[in-house]
CSV table of C-alpha atoms in Angstrom, one decimal:
chain,number,residue,atom,x,y,z
A,11,UNK,CA,-91.6,-53.7,35.8
A,12,UNK,CA,-90.8,-51.7,32.9
A,13,UNK,CA,-90.3,-48.2,35.0
A,14,UNK,CA,-90.8,-44.6,34.6
A,15,UNK,CA,-91.9,-44.0,30.8
A,16,UNK,CA,-92.0,-40.0,29.7
A,17,UNK,CA,-93.1,-39.5,26.8
A,18,UNK,CA,-91.5,-37.4,24.4
A,19,UNK,CA,-88.3,-36.9,25.4
A,20,UNK,CA,-86.9,-33.9,23.8
A,21,UNK,CA,-89.5,-30.9,22.7
A,22,UNK,CA,-88.5,-27.8,21.3
A,23,UNK,CA,-91.3,-25.2,21.1
A,24,UNK,CA,-91.4,-21.7,19.8
A,25,UNK,CA,-92.3,-19.1,22.3
A,26,UNK,CA,-96.1,-19.4,22.9
A,27,UNK,CA,-97.0,-21.8,22.3
A,28,UNK,CA,-98.3,-24.6,24.2
A,29,UNK,CA,-96.7,-27.9,24.7
A,30,UNK,CA,-97.7,-31.6,26.9
A,31,UNK,CA,-96.0,-33.7,28.4
A,32,UNK,CA,-97.3,-37.8,29.5
A,33,UNK,CA,-95.2,-39.8,32.5
A,34,UNK,CA,-95.8,-43.4,33.1
A,35,UNK,CA,-95.8,-44.6,36.3
A,36,UNK,CA,-94.6,-47.9,36.9
A,37,UNK,CA,-98.1,-50.0,37.4
A,38,UNK,CA,-98.8,-50.6,40.6
A,39,UNK,CA,-97.3,-46.9,42.1
A,40,UNK,CA,-100.0,-44.8,43.4
A,41,UNK,CA,-98.7,-41.6,43.7
A,42,UNK,CA,-97.2,-39.9,41.2
A,43,UNK,CA,-94.7,-36.8,41.2
A,44,UNK,CA,-93.1,-34.3,38.7
A,45,UNK,CA,-90.0,-32.4,39.0
A,46,UNK,CA,-88.3,-30.0,37.3
A,47,UNK,CA,-84.5,-29.8,36.7
A,48,UNK,CA,-82.9,-26.6,35.1
A,49,UNK,CA,-79.0,-26.7,34.2
A,50,UNK,CA,-76.6,-27.0,37.5
A,51,UNK,CA,-79.3,-28.0,39.6
A,52,UNK,CA,-81.3,-30.3,41.5
A,53,UNK,CA,-84.7,-31.1,40.5
A,54,UNK,CA,-87.1,-29.1,42.5
A,55,UNK,CA,-90.8,-30.0,43.0
A,56,UNK,CA,-93.8,-28.8,41.1
A,57,UNK,CA,-96.5,-31.4,41.8
A,58,UNK,CA,-97.9,-34.8,43.3
A,59,UNK,CA,-100.8,-36.9,42.8
A,60,UNK,CA,-101.5,-39.6,45.2
A,61,UNK,CA,-104.4,-41.7,42.6
A,62,UNK,CA,-106.5,-40.0,40.7
A,63,UNK,CA,-106.0,-36.6,44.0
A,64,UNK,CA,-103.9,-33.7,43.2
A,65,UNK,CA,-102.0,-33.3,46.8
A,66,UNK,CA,-100.0,-30.8,46.5
A,67,UNK,CA,-99.1,-27.6,44.2
A,68,UNK,CA,-95.7,-25.8,44.6
A,69,UNK,CA,-95.6,-22.3,44.3
A,70,UNK,CA,-93.5,-22.3,40.9
A,71,UNK,CA,-96.3,-23.5,38.8
A,72,UNK,CA,-97.7,-21.0,38.0
A,73,UNK,CA,-101.6,-21.0,36.7
A,74,UNK,CA,-99.9,-21.4,32.2
A,75,UNK,CA,-98.7,-25.0,34.4
A,76,UNK,CA,-101.2,-28.0,35.0
A,77,UNK,CA,-101.5,-31.3,35.5
A,78,UNK,CA,-103.6,-34.4,35.4
A,79,UNK,CA,-103.7,-38.1,36.6
A,80,UNK,CA,-107.8,-38.5,35.3
A,81,UNK,CA,-107.5,-42.6,35.6
A,82,UNK,CA,-104.9,-42.8,38.6
A,83,UNK,CA,-102.8,-44.4,36.3
A,84,UNK,CA,-100.3,-42.0,33.7
A,85,UNK,CA,-100.3,-38.1,33.8
A,86,UNK,CA,-99.9,-35.3,31.7
A,87,UNK,CA,-98.5,-31.6,32.4
A,88,UNK,CA,-99.7,-29.0,30.2
A,89,UNK,CA,-97.5,-25.5,29.8
A,90,UNK,CA,-99.8,-23.0,28.1
A,91,UNK,CA,-98.3,-19.9,26.2
A,92,UNK,CA,-94.0,-21.6,26.6
A,93,UNK,CA,-91.4,-19.1,28.4
A,94,UNK,CA,-87.8,-19.1,27.7
A,95,UNK,CA,-87.3,-19.5,31.3
A,96,UNK,CA,-89.9,-22.8,31.1
A,97,UNK,CA,-86.7,-24.9,29.1
A,98,UNK,CA,-85.5,-27.6,31.9
A,99,UNK,CA,-85.4,-31.0,32.1
A,100,UNK,CA,-89.5,-32.5,32.9
A,101,UNK,CA,-88.8,-35.3,35.5
A,102,UNK,CA,-91.5,-38.2,37.0
A,103,UNK,CA,-91.4,-40.0,39.6
A,104,UNK,CA,-93.4,-43.1,41.0
A,105,UNK,CA,-93.3,-44.5,44.5
A,106,UNK,CA,-95.7,-46.8,46.5
A,107,UNK,CA,-97.5,-45.7,49.9
A,108,UNK,CA,-95.7,-49.1,52.6
A,109,UNK,CA,-92.7,-48.7,50.6
A,110,UNK,CA,-91.7,-45.4,53.0
A,111,UNK,CA,-93.2,-43.4,49.3
A,112,UNK,CA,-89.2,-44.4,47.8
A,113,UNK,CA,-89.8,-42.2,43.9
A,114,UNK,CA,-88.9,-44.0,41.0
A,115,UNK,CA,-87.8,-41.7,38.0
A,116,UNK,CA,-88.0,-41.7,34.6
A,117,UNK,CA,-85.8,-40.7,32.1
A,118,UNK,CA,-86.7,-37.2,31.5
A,119,UNK,CA,-88.5,-35.4,28.8
A,120,UNK,CA,-85.9,-32.5,27.4
A,121,UNK,CA,-88.2,-29.2,26.6
A,122,UNK,CA,-86.2,-25.7,24.4
A,123,UNK,CA,-88.0,-22.9,24.0
A,124,UNK,CA,-86.8,-21.1,21.0
B,22,UNK,CA,-89.3,-26.0,55.8
B,23,UNK,CA,-86.7,-29.2,54.9
B,24,UNK,CA,-82.9,-27.8,52.5
B,25,UNK,CA,-80.2,-30.3,51.8
B,26,UNK,CA,-76.5,-28.2,50.8
B,27,UNK,CA,-73.8,-29.7,48.5
B,28,UNK,CA,-71.3,-28.0,49.6
B,29,UNK,CA,-68.5,-28.6,46.8
B,30,UNK,CA,-69.8,-28.5,43.4
B,31,UNK,CA,-67.5,-30.5,41.1
B,32,UNK,CA,-64.4,-32.7,42.2
B,33,UNK,CA,-61.4,-34.4,40.6
B,34,UNK,CA,-60.6,-37.8,41.9
B,35,UNK,CA,-58.2,-39.7,40.2
B,36,UNK,CA,-59.6,-43.4,39.0
B,37,UNK,CA,-58.5,-45.7,41.8
B,38,UNK,CA,-58.6,-43.1,44.5
B,39,UNK,CA,-61.0,-42.9,47.1
B,40,UNK,CA,-64.2,-40.9,47.5
B,41,UNK,CA,-66.6,-38.8,49.5
B,42,UNK,CA,-69.2,-36.8,48.6
B,43,UNK,CA,-70.3,-34.1,51.3
B,44,UNK,CA,-74.8,-33.4,52.1
B,45,UNK,CA,-75.4,-31.5,54.6
B,46,UNK,CA,-79.6,-31.7,55.0
B,47,UNK,CA,-81.6,-29.4,57.1
B,48,UNK,CA,-84.2,-31.2,58.5
B,49,UNK,CA,-87.4,-31.0,62.0
B,50,UNK,CA,-87.2,-34.7,62.1
B,51,UNK,CA,-86.1,-37.6,61.7
B,52,UNK,CA,-85.3,-37.6,57.4
B,53,UNK,CA,-85.3,-39.9,55.2
B,54,UNK,CA,-82.3,-39.1,53.0
B,55,UNK,CA,-81.6,-39.9,49.6
B,56,UNK,CA,-78.1,-40.4,46.8
B,57,UNK,CA,-78.9,-40.4,43.5
B,58,UNK,CA,-76.4,-40.3,40.4
B,59,UNK,CA,-77.4,-38.5,37.0
B,60,UNK,CA,-75.6,-39.0,33.7
B,61,UNK,CA,-75.9,-36.9,31.4
B,62,UNK,CA,-79.1,-36.9,30.2
B,63,UNK,CA,-80.6,-39.0,31.3
B,64,UNK,CA,-83.1,-39.7,34.9
B,65,UNK,CA,-82.2,-40.5,38.3
B,66,UNK,CA,-81.2,-43.6,39.7
B,67,UNK,CA,-81.5,-44.2,43.8
B,68,UNK,CA,-78.2,-45.3,44.8
B,69,UNK,CA,-79.2,-46.0,48.2
B,70,UNK,CA,-81.3,-44.7,51.0
B,71,UNK,CA,-81.8,-44.1,54.6
B,72,UNK,CA,-84.6,-44.3,57.1
B,73,UNK,CA,-84.0,-45.7,60.0
B,74,UNK,CA,-81.6,-48.5,61.8
B,75,UNK,CA,-77.9,-48.4,60.5
B,76,UNK,CA,-76.5,-45.3,59.8
B,77,UNK,CA,-74.0,-46.8,57.8
B,78,UNK,CA,-75.7,-48.0,54.9
B,79,UNK,CA,-74.5,-50.3,51.6
B,80,UNK,CA,-75.7,-48.6,48.2
B,81,UNK,CA,-75.2,-50.0,44.4
B,82,UNK,CA,-71.9,-49.9,42.6
B,83,UNK,CA,-70.2,-50.4,45.9
B,84,UNK,CA,-70.9,-47.0,47.4
B,85,UNK,CA,-71.7,-46.2,51.2
B,86,UNK,CA,-72.8,-43.7,52.6
B,87,UNK,CA,-73.0,-42.8,57.0
B,88,UNK,CA,-75.8,-40.5,59.1
B,89,UNK,CA,-74.6,-38.6,61.9
B,90,UNK,CA,-77.5,-36.9,63.4
B,91,UNK,CA,-75.0,-34.3,65.8
B,92,UNK,CA,-73.3,-33.3,62.3
B,93,UNK,CA,-76.8,-33.0,59.8
B,94,UNK,CA,-74.5,-34.9,57.7
B,95,UNK,CA,-75.3,-38.3,54.8
B,96,UNK,CA,-71.6,-38.3,52.9
B,97,UNK,CA,-71.8,-40.8,50.9
B,98,UNK,CA,-68.4,-43.0,49.9
B,99,UNK,CA,-66.3,-44.8,47.3
B,100,UNK,CA,-63.3,-46.3,48.3
B,101,UNK,CA,-62.2,-46.6,44.4
B,102,UNK,CA,-63.4,-44.9,41.4
B,103,UNK,CA,-64.2,-46.3,38.4
B,104,UNK,CA,-64.4,-44.4,35.6
B,105,UNK,CA,-68.0,-45.1,34.7
B,106,UNK,CA,-68.8,-43.2,38.7
B,107,UNK,CA,-68.1,-40.0,36.5
B,108,UNK,CA,-71.6,-37.8,37.3
B,109,UNK,CA,-74.1,-35.8,39.1
B,110,UNK,CA,-74.5,-37.2,42.5
B,111,UNK,CA,-77.6,-35.4,43.8
B,112,UNK,CA,-78.3,-35.9,47.6
B,113,UNK,CA,-82.0,-35.7,48.5
B,114,UNK,CA,-83.9,-35.1,51.1
B,115,UNK,CA,-87.8,-36.0,51.8
B,116,UNK,CA,-90.3,-37.5,53.0
B,117,UNK,CA,-91.4,-34.5,54.9
B,118,UNK,CA,-94.9,-34.8,56.5
B,119,UNK,CA,-96.1,-37.5,54.6
B,120,UNK,CA,-96.3,-36.0,51.7
B,121,UNK,CA,-94.1,-37.6,50.0
B,122,UNK,CA,-91.6,-35.1,47.7
B,123,UNK,CA,-88.1,-35.1,48.3
B,124,UNK,CA,-85.7,-32.4,47.9
B,125,UNK,CA,-82.4,-32.3,45.9
B,126,UNK,CA,-79.2,-30.4,46.5
B,127,UNK,CA,-77.6,-29.2,44.2
B,128,UNK,CA,-75.4,-31.2,43.0
B,129,UNK,CA,-72.3,-32.4,43.0
B,130,UNK,CA,-70.4,-33.5,39.5
B,131,UNK,CA,-68.0,-36.4,40.2
B,132,UNK,CA,-64.9,-36.0,37.3
B,133,UNK,CA,-62.6,-39.4,37.5
B,134,UNK,CA,-58.9,-39.0,35.8
B,135,UNK,CA,-57.3,-41.8,34.5
């Protein structure tokens, strides 16, 4: 069990550029979640997948954000036309049905938009 | 809607002293409750969880928490704090309606004085 991994760990981009983050969940976990965490706040739910199906999206997830999990394994989160307000830590978590969806978090991707 | 309140933004304790971090939640049914710890620049590590049964739950690193339904609280405790416990602590409630996502409080930052 190698845990949840996220890449890159840090990303600095200029406003208006597109960025993509990757999350590799624990291998047998069927659920995958994306959260966003800004300074001084707890993580806020963005979206989650069960296998390859995206089951829920938060209202926080504007049209510039898109997430995929094409084969039910890894997931990508893309932000188009980044804005300074997108600067945050993006956390991924995974869980397994039958374990009451106990979530295991990755180390996060720190995005800085300049 | 579910919500979590952590009333203390910042707590300072001396090494060796006892610790209690407060958490109040709002949830329509029996909640699933979690405490996580986050070190600077890192992801979240699960300390302990409550699903049902015994209202006093034990976690890793010597932490425990007590679920009190009448007070809608799930306070985290440790009898003797170590300098390595300095971190940010998040209380979370979830999943709701089998959705799996968690709602987090805004965290309590713990500083440990030598």
